[in-house]
Short mmCIF file of C-alpha atoms in Angstrom, two decimals:
data_model
loop_
_atom_site.label_atom_id
_atom_site.label_comp_id
_atom_site.label_asym_id
_atom_site.label_seq_id
_atom_site.Cartn_x
_atom_site.Cartn_y
_atom_site.Cartn_z
CA UNK A 18 -45.83 -15.92 -18.97
CA UNK A 19 -42.23 -15.02 -18.44
CA UNK A 20 -41.14 -18.53 -17.92
CA UNK A 21 -42.86 -19.53 -21.27
CA UNK A 22 -40.89 -16.69 -22.99
CA UNK A 23 -37.72 -17.84 -21.40
CA UNK A 24 -38.16 -21.49 -22.40
CA UNK A 25 -38.75 -20.48 -26.03
CA UNK A 26 -35.59 -18.08 -25.99
CA UNK A 27 -33.68 -21.00 -24.52
CA UNK A 28 -34.88 -23.36 -27.30
CA UNK A 29 -33.89 -20.77 -29.96
CA UNK A 30 -30.44 -20.43 -28.35
CA UNK A 31 -29.72 -24.09 -28.39
CA UNK A 32 -30.45 -24.53 -32.09
CA UNK A 33 -27.59 -24.71 -34.41
CA UNK A 34 -29.56 -22.58 -36.70
CA UNK A 35 -29.01 -19.72 -34.35
CA UNK A 36 -25.51 -18.96 -35.77
CA UNK A 37 -27.00 -18.97 -39.39
CA UNK A 38 -29.71 -16.33 -38.15
CA UNK A 39 -27.00 -14.16 -36.27
CA UNK A 40 -24.79 -14.11 -39.46
CA UNK A 41 -27.93 -13.14 -41.67
CA UNK A 42 -28.96 -10.53 -39.19
CA UNK A 43 -25.54 -8.88 -38.91
CA UNK A 44 -25.17 -9.00 -42.69
CA UNK A 45 -28.54 -7.33 -43.25
CA UNK A 46 -27.85 -4.61 -40.55
CA UNK A 47 -24.95 -3.54 -42.85
CA UNK A 48 -27.52 -1.98 -45.34
CA UNK A 49 -30.71 -2.29 -43.56
CA UNK A 50 -30.19 -0.42 -40.10
CA UNK A 51 -33.53 -1.27 -38.58
CA UNK A 52 -32.55 -5.01 -38.28
CA UNK A 53 -31.60 -5.58 -34.53
CA UNK A 54 -28.32 -7.47 -35.16
CA UNK A 55 -26.71 -5.88 -32.01
CA UNK A 56 -29.60 -6.96 -29.74
CA UNK A 57 -29.29 -10.45 -31.31
CA UNK A 58 -25.61 -10.86 -30.61
CA UNK A 59 -26.17 -9.49 -27.04
CA UNK A 60 -28.76 -12.04 -26.41
CA UNK A 61 -26.81 -14.99 -27.66
CA UNK A 62 -23.73 -13.89 -25.62
CA UNK A 63 -25.88 -13.79 -22.48
CA UNK A 64 -26.91 -17.32 -22.90
CA UNK A 65 -23.18 -18.11 -23.42
CA UNK A 66 -22.63 -17.33 -19.80
CA UNK A 67 -24.93 -20.71 -18.87
CA UNK A 68 -23.39 -22.63 -21.80
CA UNK A 69 -26.45 -22.46 -24.03
CA UNK A 70 -24.30 -20.94 -26.73
CA UNK A 71 -20.54 -20.51 -27.70
CA UNK A 72 -19.26 -17.10 -27.00
CA UNK A 73 -16.42 -17.38 -29.33
CA UNK A 74 -18.63 -18.62 -32.26
CA UNK A 75 -20.99 -15.96 -31.60
CA UNK A 76 -18.57 -13.30 -31.81
CA UNK A 77 -16.88 -14.88 -35.07
CA UNK A 78 -20.25 -15.28 -36.85
CA UNK A 79 -21.45 -11.66 -35.96
CA UNK A 80 -18.07 -10.22 -37.34
CA UNK A 81 -18.20 -12.19 -40.38
CA UNK A 82 -21.85 -11.16 -41.03
CA UNK A 83 -21.22 -7.61 -40.30
CA UNK A 84 -18.03 -7.48 -42.48
CA UNK A 85 -20.11 -9.03 -45.41
CA UNK A 86 -23.00 -6.75 -44.96
CA UNK A 87 -20.67 -3.61 -45.04
CA UNK A 88 -19.15 -4.56 -48.39
CA UNK A 89 -22.68 -5.03 -49.69
CA UNK A 90 -23.52 -1.55 -48.64
CA UNK A 91 -20.07 -0.20 -50.10
CA UNK A 92 -20.94 -1.70 -53.37
CA UNK A 93 -24.73 -0.26 -53.25
CA UNK A 94 -22.92 3.17 -52.67
CA UNK A 95 -20.69 2.65 -55.52
CA UNK A 96 -23.67 2.00 -57.87
CA UNK A 97 -25.83 4.71 -56.53
CA UNK A 98 -23.46 7.54 -55.69
CA UNK A 99 -25.16 10.37 -57.52
CA UNK A 100 -28.46 9.61 -55.72
CA UNK A 101 -26.97 9.86 -52.30
CA UNK A 102 -25.05 13.06 -52.77
CA UNK A 103 -27.84 15.31 -51.38
CA UNK A 104 -28.82 13.17 -48.51
CA UNK A 105 -27.92 14.77 -44.99
CA UNK A 106 -26.43 11.43 -43.76
CA UNK A 107 -24.25 11.27 -46.72
CA UNK A 108 -22.90 14.87 -46.32
CA UNK A 109 -22.10 14.20 -42.49
CA UNK A 110 -20.32 10.75 -43.75
CA UNK A 111 -18.39 12.48 -46.31
CA UNK A 112 -17.34 15.25 -44.23
CA UNK A 113 -16.29 12.92 -41.35
CA UNK A 114 -14.44 10.79 -44.11
CA UNK A 115 -12.52 13.87 -45.26
CA UNK A 116 -11.57 14.75 -41.71
CA UNK A 117 -10.71 11.13 -40.31
CA UNK A 118 -10.14 8.96 -43.09
CA UNK A 119 -10.75 5.16 -42.79
CA UNK A 120 -10.91 5.47 -39.02
CA UNK A 121 -14.44 7.02 -39.33
CA UNK A 122 -15.62 3.60 -40.38
CA UNK A 123 -14.53 2.22 -37.05
CA UNK A 124 -16.16 4.93 -35.04
CA UNK A 125 -19.45 4.93 -37.20
CA UNK A 126 -19.97 1.21 -36.32
CA UNK A 127 -21.15 2.39 -32.74
CA UNK A 128 -23.35 5.18 -34.02
CA UNK A 129 -27.03 4.24 -35.04
CA UNK A 130 -27.41 4.81 -38.67
CA UNK A 131 -23.83 5.90 -39.00
CA UNK A 132 -22.42 2.68 -40.09
CA UNK A 133 -24.77 2.47 -43.16
CA UNK A 134 -24.25 6.11 -44.06
CA UNK A 135 -20.55 5.77 -43.89
CA UNK A 136 -20.24 2.53 -45.85
CA UNK A 137 -22.55 3.85 -48.55
CA UNK A 138 -20.56 7.07 -48.56
CA UNK A 139 -17.11 5.39 -48.96
CA UNK A 140 -18.55 3.37 -51.97
CA UNK A 141 -19.98 6.43 -53.51
CA UNK A 142 -16.72 8.46 -53.33
CA UNK A 143 -14.84 5.29 -54.64
CA UNK A 144 -12.71 5.12 -51.32
CA UNK A 145 -9.95 2.30 -52.13
CA UNK A 146 -11.49 -1.10 -51.70
CA UNK A 147 -8.47 -2.62 -50.03
CA UNK A 148 -8.24 0.11 -47.40
CA UNK A 149 -11.93 -0.18 -46.90
CA UNK A 150 -11.67 -3.76 -46.30
CA UNK A 151 -8.79 -3.16 -43.74
CA UNK A 152 -10.64 -0.65 -41.62
CA UNK A 153 -13.91 -2.56 -41.92
CA UNK A 154 -12.40 -5.71 -40.56
CA UNK A 155 -11.29 -3.67 -37.54
CA UNK A 156 -14.79 -2.10 -37.26
CA UNK A 157 -16.67 -5.31 -37.62
CA UNK A 158 -14.38 -7.30 -35.40
CA UNK A 159 -14.46 -4.74 -32.64
CA UNK A 160 -18.32 -4.45 -32.83
CA UNK A 161 -18.87 -8.18 -32.51
CA UNK A 162 -16.29 -8.46 -29.54
CA UNK A 163 -18.02 -5.45 -27.74
CA UNK A 164 -21.52 -6.75 -28.31
CA UNK A 165 -20.52 -10.38 -27.29
CA UNK A 166 -18.49 -9.34 -24.04
CA UNK A 167 -21.33 -7.14 -22.95
CA UNK A 168 -23.94 -9.86 -23.31
CA UNK A 169 -21.57 -12.38 -21.69
CA UNK A 170 -20.81 -10.45 -18.61
CA UNK A 171 -24.43 -9.51 -18.25
CA UNK A 172 -25.21 -13.17 -18.24
CA UNK A 173 -22.43 -13.85 -15.83
CA UNK A 174 -23.82 -11.19 -13.45
CA UNK A 175 -27.35 -12.94 -13.66
CA UNK A 176 -26.39 -16.42 -14.31
CA UNK A 177 -29.56 -17.67 -12.76
CA UNK A 178 -31.82 -15.14 -14.39
CA UNK A 179 -30.79 -14.58 -17.95
CA UNK A 180 -33.62 -12.01 -18.56
CA UNK A 181 -32.02 -9.58 -16.15
CA UNK A 182 -28.57 -10.40 -17.69
CA UNK A 183 -30.01 -9.53 -21.14
CA UNK A 184 -31.64 -6.28 -19.78
CA UNK A 185 -28.29 -5.23 -18.24
CA UNK A 186 -26.35 -5.92 -21.42
CA UNK A 187 -28.73 -3.95 -23.40
CA UNK A 188 -28.67 -1.15 -20.97
CA UNK A 189 -24.82 -0.96 -20.97
CA UNK A 190 -24.98 -0.83 -24.92
CA UNK A 191 -27.50 1.86 -25.02
CA UNK A 192 -25.72 3.83 -22.35
CA UNK A 193 -22.53 3.65 -24.41
CA UNK A 194 -24.24 4.52 -27.47
CA UNK A 195 -25.75 7.49 -25.90
CA UNK A 196 -22.46 8.59 -24.39
CA UNK A 197 -20.84 8.47 -27.84
CA UNK A 198 -23.72 10.56 -29.30
CA UNK A 199 -23.35 13.09 -26.51
CA UNK A 200 -19.61 13.58 -26.94
CA UNK A 201 -20.17 13.91 -30.78
CA UNK A 202 -22.88 16.54 -30.28
CA UNK A 203 -20.61 18.46 -27.78
CA UNK A 204 -17.64 18.36 -30.04
CA UNK A 205 -20.00 19.51 -32.99
CA UNK A 206 -21.36 22.31 -30.90
CA UNK A 207 -17.97 23.50 -29.75
CA UNK A 208 -16.65 23.38 -33.46
CA UNK A 209 -19.66 25.54 -34.50
CA UNK A 210 -19.02 27.92 -31.85
CA UNK A 211 -15.42 28.24 -32.64
CA UNK A 212 -16.25 28.97 -36.25
CA UNK A 213 -18.62 31.58 -35.70
CA UNK A 214 -16.20 33.14 -33.04
CA UNK A 215 -13.66 33.37 -35.98
CA UNK A 216 -15.92 35.30 -38.22
CA UNK A 217 -14.91 39.09 -38.87
CA UNK A 218 -17.12 41.48 -36.84
CA UNK A 219 -19.52 43.63 -38.71
CA UNK A 220 -17.73 47.11 -38.71
CA UNK A 221 -20.38 48.99 -40.85
CA UNK A 222 -21.87 51.85 -39.32
#
């Protein structure tokens, strides 16, 4: 069964349509976050280690798709700003944008659901398009390189068993994402605690 699945995956990876599919998945992931774009990029990069795919092309196509998808999300936010203002994710992204500026877009690229909330928010608050494009180029490019290299080195480690390479690549990606979320949660908890410590004590009798 596993050999049949592997053969099917290898056939897909050797198809020139793979790059079209990667572009489409990365684009859709910009405003439809349940699309498994990162998994697809890591998978394609795993097979680059054995020559089935071209790593550089995988990275470039993924980055262009992510860049285009983020801009679509930005313009959706620009058109739907009023309806987004009360959403919890919107409030988080707006506060983060106020605190960190355009750099939040780069950070949010690695937070599940955060990238979409941030791009929508930046459109809704009319963040300057030129600045958005600049930071998004960094975000999309770094994300594509990160996903591609994780998959490629996973494939190199298990060149004769790409399934294990894929599992290693996905495990590393999930671990890094979990670490980012943990650090973010700790920082938020400390900020909340510091804020409560600064509140004046109740002196009433």
